[in-house]
Short mmCIF file of C-alpha atoms and ligand atoms in Angstrom, two decimals:
data_model
loop_
_atom_site.label_atom_id
_atom_site.label_comp_id
_atom_site.label_asym_id
_atom_site.label_seq_id
_atom_site.Cartn_x
_atom_site.Cartn_y
_atom_site.Cartn_z
CA MET A 6 1.89 -1.01 -14.33
CA VAL A 7 3.26 -3.59 -16.71
CA HIS A 8 5.60 -3.74 -19.65
CA PHE A 9 5.09 -6.19 -22.47
CA SER A 10 8.11 -7.46 -24.26
CA LYS A 11 8.86 -10.04 -26.92
CA VAL A 12 12.45 -10.05 -25.81
CA ALA A 13 13.30 -12.61 -23.22
CA VAL A 14 14.65 -10.88 -20.20
CA VAL A 15 17.55 -12.66 -18.60
CA ALA A 16 16.37 -14.31 -15.43
CA ALA A 17 18.26 -11.88 -13.30
CA ALA A 18 15.49 -11.64 -10.79
CA LEU A 19 17.32 -13.79 -8.31
CA ALA A 20 20.71 -12.27 -8.75
CA GLY A 21 20.05 -8.89 -7.24
CA SER A 22 17.60 -9.88 -4.58
CA ALA A 23 18.25 -10.68 -0.99
CA ILE A 24 17.60 -14.32 -0.35
CA ALA A 25 18.33 -14.11 3.31
CA HIS A 26 15.57 -14.95 5.72
CA PRO A 27 15.50 -13.32 9.12
CA GLY A 28 15.72 -16.58 10.94
CA GLU A 29 18.98 -17.30 9.24
CA HIS A 30 20.91 -14.71 11.14
CA HIS A 31 18.53 -12.87 13.43
CA ASP A 32 17.59 -13.69 16.96
CA LEU A 33 14.35 -13.35 18.85
CA ASP A 34 15.04 -9.73 19.79
CA ASP A 35 15.52 -8.93 16.16
CA ILE A 36 12.24 -10.54 15.27
CA LYS A 37 10.49 -8.56 17.99
CA GLN A 38 12.06 -5.39 16.68
CA GLN A 39 10.89 -6.17 13.18
CA VAL A 40 7.41 -6.94 14.39
CA LYS A 41 7.41 -3.53 16.04
CA ALA A 42 8.57 -1.91 12.81
CA ARG A 43 5.84 -3.78 10.97
CA ASP A 44 3.19 -2.47 13.36
CA GLN A 45 4.51 1.04 12.97
CA MET A 46 4.31 0.75 9.22
CA ALA A 47 0.78 -0.62 9.44
CA SER A 48 -0.09 2.31 11.64
CA VAL A 49 1.19 4.86 9.13
CA ALA A 50 -0.60 3.12 6.28
CA LYS A 51 -3.80 2.97 8.34
CA ARG A 52 -3.71 6.71 9.04
CA SER A 53 -3.30 7.25 5.34
CA LEU A 54 -6.22 4.93 4.53
CA ASN A 55 -8.45 6.54 7.11
CA ASN A 56 -8.93 9.42 4.71
CA CYS A 57 -10.33 7.12 2.06
CA PRO A 58 -14.00 6.81 3.06
CA SER A 59 -14.43 10.57 2.73
CA SER A 60 -13.44 10.44 -0.91
CA LEU A 61 -16.29 10.14 -3.41
CA LYS A 62 -14.22 7.93 -5.69
CA HIS A 63 -13.55 5.56 -2.82
CA ARG A 64 -17.24 5.38 -1.92
CA GLU A 65 -18.00 4.56 -5.54
CA LEU A 66 -15.30 1.90 -5.47
CA THR A 67 -16.86 0.38 -2.37
CA ALA A 68 -20.29 0.29 -3.99
CA ARG A 69 -18.86 -1.46 -7.04
CA ALA A 70 -17.02 -3.94 -4.83
CA VAL A 71 -20.25 -4.82 -3.01
CA ALA A 72 -22.08 -5.37 -6.29
CA ARG A 73 -19.22 -7.42 -7.73
CA ARG A 74 -18.89 -9.75 -4.73
CA SER A 75 -22.61 -10.21 -4.60
CA THR A 76 -22.64 -11.20 -8.27
CA ILE A 77 -19.70 -13.54 -7.80
CA ALA A 78 -21.48 -15.23 -4.90
CA LYS A 79 -24.63 -15.70 -7.00
CA ASP A 80 -22.62 -16.98 -9.99
CA LEU A 81 -20.60 -19.42 -7.93
CA ARG A 82 -23.71 -20.75 -6.25
CA GLU A 83 -25.42 -21.22 -9.60
CA LYS A 84 -22.37 -22.84 -11.17
CA ARG A 85 -22.15 -25.30 -8.31
CA GLY A 86 -25.89 -25.90 -8.32
CA ILE A 87 -26.26 -24.80 -4.70
CA GLN A 88 -29.90 -24.24 -3.73
CA THR A 89 -29.66 -23.83 0.01
CA LYS A 90 -29.21 -20.46 1.67
CA ALA A 91 -25.73 -19.01 1.85
CA LYS A 92 -24.23 -18.29 5.22
CA LYS A 93 -22.23 -15.24 6.00
CA PHE A 94 -20.00 -14.88 8.99
CA ARG A 95 -18.33 -11.66 9.86
CA ARG A 96 -16.82 -9.84 12.73
CA ASP A 97 -17.90 -6.41 13.79
CA LEU A 98 -15.29 -3.80 14.38
CA ALA A 99 -15.54 -3.79 18.16
CA THR A 100 -15.11 -7.54 18.38
CA LEU A 101 -12.28 -7.43 15.92
CA GLU A 102 -10.48 -4.83 17.95
CA ALA A 103 -11.09 -6.68 21.16
CA TYR A 104 -9.77 -9.99 19.98
CA GLU A 105 -7.00 -8.64 17.88
CA ALA A 106 -5.64 -6.78 20.84
CA VAL A 107 -6.13 -9.56 23.34
CA ASN A 108 -6.78 -12.96 21.88
CA HIS A 109 -8.68 -14.54 19.06
CA ASN A 110 -12.01 -15.02 20.70
CA MET A 111 -14.51 -15.78 18.00
CA THR A 112 -17.57 -15.24 20.12
CA GLY A 113 -18.56 -12.24 18.06
CA VAL A 114 -19.09 -14.14 14.84
CA TYR A 115 -22.47 -13.30 13.45
CA HIS A 116 -24.88 -15.16 11.31
CA TYR A 117 -26.57 -13.09 8.66
CA THR A 118 -29.94 -13.88 7.19
CA PRO A 119 -30.97 -13.51 3.54
CA ALA A 120 -32.82 -10.34 4.56
CA THR A 121 -29.57 -8.62 5.49
CA PRO A 122 -28.76 -5.85 2.98
CA GLU A 123 -26.04 -6.71 0.47
CA ALA A 124 -23.88 -3.81 1.55
CA THR A 125 -23.78 -5.15 5.09
CA ILE A 126 -22.71 -8.53 3.85
CA PHE A 127 -20.31 -7.74 1.08
CA SER A 128 -18.51 -4.62 2.19
CA ALA A 129 -15.01 -4.68 3.60
CA ASN A 130 -13.17 -1.84 5.21
CA THR A 131 -9.86 -0.97 3.69
CA SER A 132 -8.34 -1.44 7.07
CA CYS A 133 -6.80 -4.65 5.98
CA ILE A 134 -3.17 -3.89 5.82
CA LEU A 135 -1.13 -6.94 5.21
CA SER A 136 2.17 -5.71 6.40
CA PRO A 137 5.03 -5.97 3.94
CA GLU A 138 7.13 -6.82 6.94
CA VAL A 139 5.62 -10.27 7.15
CA THR A 140 7.97 -12.81 5.66
CA ASP A 141 7.20 -14.57 2.41
CA GLY A 142 8.64 -17.66 4.05
CA PRO A 143 11.00 -20.24 2.66
CA TYR A 144 8.62 -21.57 0.03
CA TYR A 145 8.20 -18.77 -2.47
CA ILE A 146 8.71 -19.84 -6.09
CA LEU A 147 9.38 -17.19 -8.71
CA GLY A 148 8.11 -17.63 -12.26
CA GLU A 149 4.82 -19.41 -11.56
CA LEU A 150 2.12 -19.65 -14.22
CA VAL A 151 -0.38 -16.86 -14.69
CA ARG A 152 -3.65 -18.67 -14.03
CA LYS A 153 -6.72 -18.20 -11.90
CA ASN A 154 -7.49 -21.80 -11.01
CA VAL A 155 -4.49 -23.16 -9.15
CA THR A 156 -6.05 -26.31 -7.67
CA GLU A 157 -4.62 -28.92 -10.11
CA GLY A 158 -7.00 -31.46 -8.66
CA GLN A 159 -5.82 -31.11 -5.05
CA PRO A 160 -8.76 -32.25 -2.91
CA GLY A 161 -10.19 -29.84 -0.36
CA ILE A 162 -12.78 -27.16 0.28
CA PRO A 163 -13.07 -24.91 -2.77
CA LEU A 164 -11.98 -21.38 -1.94
CA TYR A 165 -12.70 -18.48 -4.24
CA LEU A 166 -10.48 -15.66 -3.00
CA GLU A 167 -10.73 -12.05 -4.09
CA ALA A 168 -7.97 -9.66 -3.08
CA GLN A 169 -8.46 -5.99 -3.92
CA TYR A 170 -5.41 -3.75 -3.83
CA ILE A 171 -5.87 -0.10 -2.90
CA ASP A 172 -3.23 2.60 -3.19
CA ILE A 173 -2.83 3.95 0.35
CA THR A 174 -1.99 7.40 -0.95
CA THR A 175 -4.77 7.92 -3.49
CA CYS A 176 -7.38 5.45 -2.15
CA LEU A 177 -7.78 4.23 -5.73
CA PRO A 178 -7.54 0.65 -6.96
CA VAL A 179 -4.18 -0.42 -8.40
CA PRO A 180 -4.43 -2.22 -11.75
CA GLU A 181 -1.76 -4.41 -13.39
CA LEU A 182 -0.14 -5.66 -10.23
CA TYR A 183 0.97 -9.28 -10.54
CA VAL A 184 -0.14 -11.20 -7.48
CA ASP A 185 1.39 -14.55 -6.51
CA ILE A 186 -0.69 -16.89 -4.38
CA TRP A 187 0.55 -20.03 -2.65
CA ASN A 188 -0.52 -22.21 0.21
CA CYS A 189 -0.08 -25.78 1.37
CA ASN A 190 -2.56 -28.52 0.48
CA ALA A 191 -5.20 -30.07 2.74
CA THR A 192 -2.62 -32.17 4.56
CA GLY A 193 0.01 -29.46 4.86
CA TYR A 194 2.37 -29.89 1.87
CA TYR A 195 3.69 -27.21 -0.46
CA SER A 196 4.34 -27.91 -4.11
CA GLY A 197 7.57 -26.88 -5.78
CA VAL A 198 10.05 -27.39 -2.97
CA VAL A 199 12.15 -30.10 -1.41
CA ALA A 200 12.71 -29.36 2.25
CA ASN A 201 12.80 -31.27 5.51
CA GLY A 202 9.33 -32.68 6.01
CA ASN A 203 8.18 -31.35 2.65
CA GLU A 204 9.91 -33.52 0.04
CA VAL A 205 7.35 -32.81 -2.65
CA GLY A 206 9.62 -32.06 -5.62
CA TRP A 207 10.86 -29.01 -7.53
CA ASP A 208 8.69 -29.59 -10.57
CA SER A 209 5.25 -29.54 -8.94
CA THR A 210 3.13 -26.38 -9.09
CA PHE A 211 -0.16 -27.20 -7.34
CA LEU A 212 -1.83 -24.39 -5.38
CA ARG A 213 0.50 -21.79 -6.90
CA GLY A 214 -0.25 -19.21 -9.54
CA VAL A 215 -0.29 -15.57 -10.49
CA GLN A 216 -3.09 -13.19 -11.42
CA PRO A 217 -2.88 -9.59 -12.59
CA THR A 218 -5.16 -7.09 -10.89
CA ASP A 219 -7.88 -5.64 -13.09
CA GLU A 220 -9.07 -2.02 -13.34
CA GLU A 221 -10.70 -2.44 -9.93
CA GLY A 222 -7.43 -3.59 -8.38
CA VAL A 223 -8.85 -7.09 -8.02
CA ALA A 224 -6.98 -10.38 -8.34
CA SER A 225 -9.12 -13.48 -7.86
CA PHE A 226 -8.13 -17.08 -7.46
CA GLU A 227 -9.79 -20.46 -7.38
CA THR A 228 -7.94 -22.57 -4.87
CA ILE A 229 -8.65 -24.71 -1.82
CA PHE A 230 -8.74 -23.79 1.84
CA PRO A 231 -5.25 -24.49 3.16
CA GLY A 232 -4.47 -27.28 5.58
CA HIS A 233 -2.03 -26.87 8.42
CA TYR A 234 1.49 -28.03 9.08
CA GLU A 235 3.52 -28.19 12.23
CA GLY A 236 4.71 -24.87 13.55
CA ARG A 237 2.48 -22.51 11.61
CA ALA A 238 -1.10 -21.33 11.89
CA ILE A 239 -3.16 -21.81 8.75
CA HIS A 240 -2.32 -19.11 6.25
CA THR A 241 -2.28 -18.15 2.60
CA HIS A 242 0.61 -16.24 1.02
CA LEU A 243 0.13 -13.30 -1.31
CA LEU A 244 3.07 -11.51 -2.88
CA VAL A 245 2.72 -8.57 -5.23
CA HIS A 246 4.97 -7.48 -8.09
CA ASP A 247 4.63 -4.21 -9.96
CA ASN A 248 6.13 -2.96 -13.23
CA VAL A 249 6.75 -6.48 -14.46
CA THR A 250 7.54 -7.67 -17.97
CA VAL A 251 5.07 -10.25 -19.28
CA MET A 252 6.75 -12.98 -21.34
CA ASP A 253 5.35 -14.79 -24.38
CA ASN A 254 4.54 -17.86 -22.30
CA GLY A 255 2.40 -15.86 -19.90
CA THR A 256 4.82 -15.78 -16.99
CA PHE A 257 6.38 -12.52 -15.85
CA GLN A 258 9.85 -11.34 -14.96
CA GLY A 259 11.45 -8.32 -13.32
CA GLY A 260 9.69 -5.47 -11.60
CA ALA A 261 9.45 -4.43 -7.99
CA VAL A 262 8.15 -6.34 -4.97
CA THR A 263 5.35 -4.07 -3.84
CA HIS A 264 3.83 -6.13 -1.10
CA ILE A 265 4.52 -9.31 0.88
CA GLY A 266 1.69 -10.62 2.99
CA GLN A 267 0.02 -13.57 4.64
CA LEU A 268 -3.70 -14.00 5.16
CA PHE A 269 -4.76 -15.78 8.32
CA TRP A 270 -8.01 -17.66 8.79
CA ASN A 271 -9.91 -17.60 12.02
CA GLU A 272 -9.93 -20.57 14.34
CA GLU A 273 -13.62 -21.25 13.96
CA LEU A 274 -13.26 -21.51 10.22
CA ARG A 275 -10.17 -23.69 10.57
CA SER A 276 -11.93 -26.18 12.87
CA ALA A 277 -14.94 -26.30 10.57
CA ALA A 278 -12.71 -26.94 7.55
CA GLU A 279 -10.53 -29.46 9.29
CA ALA A 280 -13.54 -31.50 10.35
CA VAL A 281 -13.97 -32.34 6.66
CA TYR A 282 -12.17 -35.06 4.65
CA PRO A 283 -9.30 -35.01 3.59
CA TYR A 284 -8.29 -32.37 6.16
CA THR A 285 -9.21 -34.97 8.77
CA THR A 286 -6.32 -37.17 7.63
CA ASN A 287 -3.74 -34.53 8.54
CA THR A 288 -1.66 -35.85 11.42
CA GLN A 289 0.57 -32.80 11.87
CA ALA A 290 0.29 -30.78 15.08
CA ILE A 291 -1.94 -27.71 14.98
CA THR A 292 -0.67 -24.21 15.71
CA SER A 293 -3.32 -21.65 16.57
CA ASN A 294 -3.24 -18.04 15.40
CA ALA A 295 -2.34 -16.97 18.90
CA GLU A 296 0.65 -19.33 18.98
CA ASP A 297 1.93 -18.47 15.53
CA MET A 298 5.11 -16.46 15.65
CA TRP A 299 4.47 -14.49 12.49
CA SER A 300 0.87 -13.88 13.14
CA ILE A 301 -1.32 -11.40 14.62
CA VAL A 302 -0.36 -12.13 18.19
CA GLN A 303 1.31 -8.78 18.14
CA ALA A 304 -1.24 -7.25 15.83
CA GLU A 305 -2.63 -3.94 16.73
CA ASN A 306 -5.93 -2.67 15.49
CA ASP A 307 -4.19 -1.34 12.43
CA PHE A 308 -3.30 -4.76 11.22
CA ASP A 309 -6.12 -7.03 10.14
CA PRO A 310 -5.00 -10.09 8.22
CA PHE A 311 -8.34 -11.95 8.35
CA PRO A 312 -10.41 -11.98 5.17
CA GLU A 313 -14.19 -11.66 5.28
CA TYR A 314 -15.81 -14.87 4.11
CA MET A 315 -19.08 -16.63 3.44
CA TYR A 316 -20.14 -20.22 2.97
CA LEU A 317 -21.53 -20.56 -0.54
CA GLY A 318 -24.08 -23.05 0.69
CA ASP A 319 -25.27 -24.67 3.86
CA SER A 320 -22.16 -26.70 4.35
CA ILE A 321 -18.53 -25.68 4.23
CA GLU A 322 -18.00 -28.38 1.61
CA ASP A 323 -20.05 -26.26 -0.81
CA GLY A 324 -17.10 -23.90 -0.87
CA LEU A 325 -16.12 -20.50 0.43
CA LEU A 326 -16.04 -17.03 -1.01
CA ALA A 327 -13.53 -14.83 0.79
CA TRP A 328 -12.45 -11.26 0.16
CA ILE A 329 -10.05 -8.74 1.54
CA GLN A 330 -8.93 -5.23 0.70
CA ILE A 331 -5.24 -4.64 1.02
CA GLY A 332 -3.60 -1.24 1.20
CA VAL A 333 -0.36 -1.03 -0.77
CA ASN A 334 2.36 1.55 -1.06
CA VAL A 335 3.02 1.58 -4.79
CA THR A 336 6.34 3.37 -4.49
CA ALA A 337 7.80 0.80 -2.14
CA ASP A 338 10.05 -2.03 -3.32
CA TYR A 339 10.83 -4.89 -0.95
CA THR A 340 13.11 -6.77 -3.32
CA ASP A 341 16.06 -6.22 -1.02
CA ASP A 342 14.09 -6.76 2.15
CA ASP A 343 15.23 -9.50 4.48
CA TYR A 344 11.79 -10.99 4.28
CA TYR A 345 11.87 -11.52 0.52
CA SER A 346 13.34 -14.94 -0.13
CA VAL A 347 13.07 -17.16 -3.17
CA ALA A 348 13.25 -20.94 -2.79
CA ALA A 349 13.29 -21.75 -6.49
CA THR A 350 12.46 -20.44 -9.94
CA LEU A 351 10.05 -22.20 -12.26
CA GLN A 352 11.34 -22.42 -15.81
CA ALA A 353 10.21 -24.16 -18.97
CA ASP A 354 12.08 -27.33 -17.94
CA GLY A 355 10.78 -27.29 -14.36
CA GLY A 356 11.72 -25.85 -11.00
CA HIS A 357 15.27 -24.77 -10.24
CA GLU A 358 16.36 -24.66 -6.65
CA ASN A 359 17.89 -21.45 -5.37
CA THR A 360 20.84 -23.12 -3.72
CA GLU A 361 21.52 -20.04 -1.64
CA SER A 362 18.21 -20.34 0.15
CA PRO A 363 18.77 -21.78 3.60
CA PHE A 364 15.28 -23.17 3.80
CA THR A 365 15.25 -25.85 1.23
CA ARG A 366 17.07 -29.15 1.23
CA GLY A 367 18.60 -29.81 4.62
CA GLY A 368 17.26 -26.58 6.01
CA ASP A 369 16.13 -26.62 9.60
CA MET A 370 12.54 -25.61 9.82
CA GLY A 371 12.34 -24.80 13.52
CA ASN A 372 9.07 -25.28 15.32
CA GLY A 373 7.34 -22.00 14.65
CA THR A 374 6.98 -20.76 18.18
CA ALA A 375 10.47 -19.40 18.53
CA PRO A 376 13.28 -18.80 16.11
CA GLY A 377 15.58 -20.06 18.86
CA ASN A 378 17.95 -22.15 16.80
CA GLY A 379 19.00 -19.37 14.51
CA THR A 380 16.50 -20.55 11.94
CA ALA A 381 13.03 -19.35 11.19
CA PRO A 382 10.04 -21.62 10.95
CA PRO A 383 8.60 -22.53 7.59
CA SER A 384 5.99 -20.09 6.41
C1 NAG B 427 -14.97 -14.65 24.56
O1 NAG B 427 -15.87 -13.56 24.47
C2 NAG B 427 -17.06 -13.73 25.21
C3 NAG B 427 -17.96 -12.53 25.02
O2 NAG B 427 -17.67 -11.82 23.90
C4 NAG B 427 -16.73 -13.91 26.68
O3 NAG B 427 -17.91 -14.20 27.38
C5 NAG B 427 -15.75 -15.06 26.85
O4 NAG B 427 -15.32 -15.13 28.18
C6 NAG B 427 -14.52 -14.86 25.97
N1 NAG B 427 -13.65 -16.00 26.07
C7 NAG B 427 -12.33 -15.89 26.07
C8 NAG B 427 -11.55 -17.15 26.17
O5 NAG B 427 -11.77 -14.81 25.99
C1 NAG B 428 -16.33 -0.67 8.71
O1 NAG B 428 -16.03 0.21 9.77
C2 NAG B 428 -17.14 0.81 10.35
C3 NAG B 428 -16.68 1.73 11.47
O2 NAG B 428 -15.52 2.40 11.09
C4 NAG B 428 -18.11 -0.23 10.89
O3 NAG B 428 -19.27 0.40 11.37
C5 NAG B 428 -18.47 -1.21 9.79
O4 NAG B 428 -19.23 -2.26 10.34
C6 NAG B 428 -17.22 -1.80 9.17
N1 NAG B 428 -17.58 -2.66 8.04
C7 NAG B 428 -17.06 -3.89 7.87
C8 NAG B 428 -17.51 -4.65 6.69
O5 NAG B 428 -16.26 -4.38 8.65
C1 NAG B 429 -10.24 -25.88 -11.22
O1 NAG B 429 -9.47 -26.91 -11.78
C2 NAG B 429 -9.79 -28.21 -11.28
C3 NAG B 429 -8.82 -29.19 -11.89
O2 NAG B 429 -7.58 -28.94 -11.38
C4 NAG B 429 -11.23 -28.55 -11.60
O3 NAG B 429 -11.55 -29.81 -11.07
C5 NAG B 429 -12.13 -27.50 -11.00
O4 NAG B 429 -13.44 -27.73 -11.38
C6 NAG B 429 -11.71 -26.12 -11.46
N1 NAG B 429 -12.49 -25.13 -10.71
C7 NAG B 429 -13.37 -24.34 -11.28
C8 NAG B 429 -14.12 -23.43 -10.38
O5 NAG B 429 -13.55 -24.33 -12.47
C1 NAG B 430 -0.67 -33.12 -0.31
O1 NAG B 430 0.55 -33.23 -1.03
C2 NAG B 430 1.32 -34.35 -0.67
C3 NAG B 430 2.62 -34.24 -1.45
O2 NAG B 430 2.38 -34.24 -2.81
C4 NAG B 430 0.54 -35.63 -0.97
O3 NAG B 430 1.31 -36.73 -0.56
C5 NAG B 430 -0.78 -35.60 -0.23
O4 NAG B 430 -1.55 -36.72 -0.60
C6 NAG B 430 -1.54 -34.33 -0.57
N1 NAG B 430 -2.74 -34.25 0.25
C7 NAG B 430 -3.95 -34.57 -0.20
C8 NAG B 430 -5.06 -34.45 0.76
O5 NAG B 430 -4.14 -34.92 -1.35
C1 NAG B 431 6.78 1.58 -11.49
O1 NAG B 431 6.87 2.36 -12.66
C2 NAG B 431 6.34 3.68 -12.52
C3 NAG B 431 6.35 4.35 -13.89
O2 NAG B 431 7.58 4.12 -14.53
C4 NAG B 431 7.16 4.44 -11.48
O3 NAG B 431 6.61 5.71 -11.27
C5 NAG B 431 7.11 3.66 -10.16
O4 NAG B 431 7.94 4.29 -9.20
C6 NAG B 431 7.58 2.23 -10.35
N1 NAG B 431 7.36 1.50 -9.11
C7 NAG B 431 8.36 0.99 -8.41
C8 NAG B 431 7.99 0.36 -7.12
O5 NAG B 431 9.51 1.01 -8.78
C1 NAG B 432 5.93 4.36 0.76
O1 NAG B 432 7.19 3.90 0.32
C2 NAG B 432 8.13 4.93 0.17
C3 NAG B 432 9.37 4.30 -0.48
O2 NAG B 432 9.84 3.23 0.29
C4 NAG B 432 8.41 5.58 1.52
O3 NAG B 432 9.33 6.64 1.38
C5 NAG B 432 7.09 6.11 2.10
O4 NAG B 432 7.29 6.59 3.39
C6 NAG B 432 6.05 5.02 2.14
N1 NAG B 432 4.76 5.58 2.53
C7 NAG B 432 4.02 5.11 3.58
C8 NAG B 432 2.74 5.81 3.86
O5 NAG B 432 4.39 4.15 4.23
C1 NAG B 433 8.69 -18.57 -19.82
O1 NAG B 433 9.51 -17.82 -20.69
C2 NAG B 433 10.69 -17.28 -20.11
C3 NAG B 433 11.38 -16.42 -21.14
O2 NAG B 433 11.66 -17.14 -22.26
C4 NAG B 433 11.57 -18.42 -19.60
O3 NAG B 433 12.71 -17.87 -18.97
C5 NAG B 433 10.78 -19.24 -18.60
O4 NAG B 433 11.55 -20.35 -18.23
C6 NAG B 433 9.47 -19.71 -19.17
N1 NAG B 433 8.70 -20.28 -18.10
C7 NAG B 433 7.95 -21.38 -18.25
C8 NAG B 433 7.22 -21.87 -17.03
O5 NAG B 433 7.83 -21.96 -19.32
C1 NAG B 434 19.04 -26.81 16.02
O1 NAG B 434 19.27 -27.24 14.68
C2 NAG B 434 19.93 -28.47 14.56
C3 NAG B 434 20.25 -28.71 13.11
O2 NAG B 434 19.10 -28.66 12.33
C4 NAG B 434 19.06 -29.55 15.21
O3 NAG B 434 19.70 -30.79 15.12
C5 NAG B 434 18.81 -29.20 16.65
O4 NAG B 434 17.92 -30.13 17.22
C6 NAG B 434 18.21 -27.81 16.79
N1 NAG B 434 18.13 -27.42 18.18
C7 NAG B 434 17.01 -26.92 18.72
C8 NAG B 434 17.12 -26.52 20.15
O5 NAG B 434 15.95 -26.76 18.10
C1 NAG B 435 10.11 -24.50 20.11
O1 NAG B 435 11.50 -24.21 20.21
C2 NAG B 435 11.82 -23.39 21.28
C3 NAG B 435 13.30 -23.06 21.23
O2 NAG B 435 13.97 -23.81 20.28
C4 NAG B 435 11.42 -24.06 22.58
O3 NAG B 435 11.72 -23.20 23.66
C5 NAG B 435 9.94 -24.36 22.56
O4 NAG B 435 9.60 -25.07 23.71
C6 NAG B 435 9.57 -25.18 21.35
N1 NAG B 435 8.13 -25.32 21.32
C7 NAG B 435 7.54 -26.46 21.00
C8 NAG B 435 6.03 -26.44 20.97
O5 NAG B 435 8.17 -27.46 20.72
#
């Protein structure tokens, strides 16, 4: 839901919200406890979602989603003049469960042929619960521009990402959510922040933007496949606001934080992407999914943060289409959650540092495998 207003709302968004990050004052036991709580929450949401496939409306939604993704794939291929066959990789449920519970063995990645029915290729189970208990990290910027194409000329593998938000109680899509996306560039740098090892500048906005969900609960972005940086597995942030006020300049203010999540990308895809220039010029150390402290190491079957994806052409350089369905609890508000932290706010005259955030200038970024030092790793 969204409110439109001609009246400028005072930028009070920061004032009331918790800017603390768990690493700031929590220890490893705390983190473990929170991971447990996260899994429990995912479990509850999953049970709720399990009822969805039996609903006619949900089956209709799934059919529409399949048709839409198929059309998007065709359109993107045409637009990019790709003639060669598309490749689709996916995981079957058994493999997913096996490697989510144990490790991230990608042996069960399948290659689909053009004869494979569309529904097999383009469906996605609404089992993808990005837990709200996953931190938004130290690099979230409030007030980003509402725009679909966030690349700003950053070189890298084009990634067309479709996130569909489903109400876990009604199994229906949730329109008018405002979804923030952000990730680092091909060599591991975030725009919009000045932090140890990431002195990029407060005024930059590359690879950040906001899209509202449509009637189908879908927000889609044109971005690039993220690179990696020391201490974290490759990931993409998605943060959802509800009940916002849209300003004249297209940005939004206020509202509730309905969902905080991170998408992870499987190791096979990461290696394929990072074999391509300019990812190859990245000299930072790699952290695998299994090593990542925020990741799915602890993930149970209820928690699937990997999007489905396909190569648009023969080569990964032709670009990727990726999609995920995310269950959200529309009555929840994580504004005061420990894991909601804001590094800066973008305003008409540029980015303004949130000086209370411990993760920006001078902040210790840790190494990502343990919060040991009383600080959390960058996210
Ligand atoms: C990965 O899975 C395959 C079969 O699915 C198995 O043969 C192989 O040993 C596994 N490797 C690891 C490292 O788990
Ligand atoms: C969805 O789950 C069912 C089993 O619950 C499985 O057979 C099917 O392959 C899954 N579909 C996708 C796209 O993962
Ligand atoms: C997105 O914007 C960039 C410029 O930043 C442009 O080069 C690219 O073609 C755009 N992508 C699409 C799919 O239009
Ligand atoms: C990523 O961003 C940093 C900081 O702006 C820049 O120095 C670097 O060249 C960018 N990476 C690529 C591959 O363009
Ligand atoms: C958003 O607004 C609707 C209608 O006013 C309300 O029912 C809902 O609880 C609000 N959501 C949150 C998370 O506050
Ligand atoms: C949804 O959020 C509300 C408000 O925080 C909470 O009371 C409820 O238990 C949540 N529902 C589920 C299924 O997690
Ligand atoms: C958009 O407008 C609001 C309200 O006037 C203002 O606070 C904000 O700084 C503006 N943002 C940008 C990026 O121009
Ligand atoms: C803890 O943080 C301080 C200040 O950033 C740093 O100098 C020190 O090396 C860190 N210690 C460990 C064990 O990471
Ligand atoms: C990360 O830091 C922790 C504690 O500060 C340390 O035990 C661990 O060895 C470090 N890992 C790496 C890869 O540096």
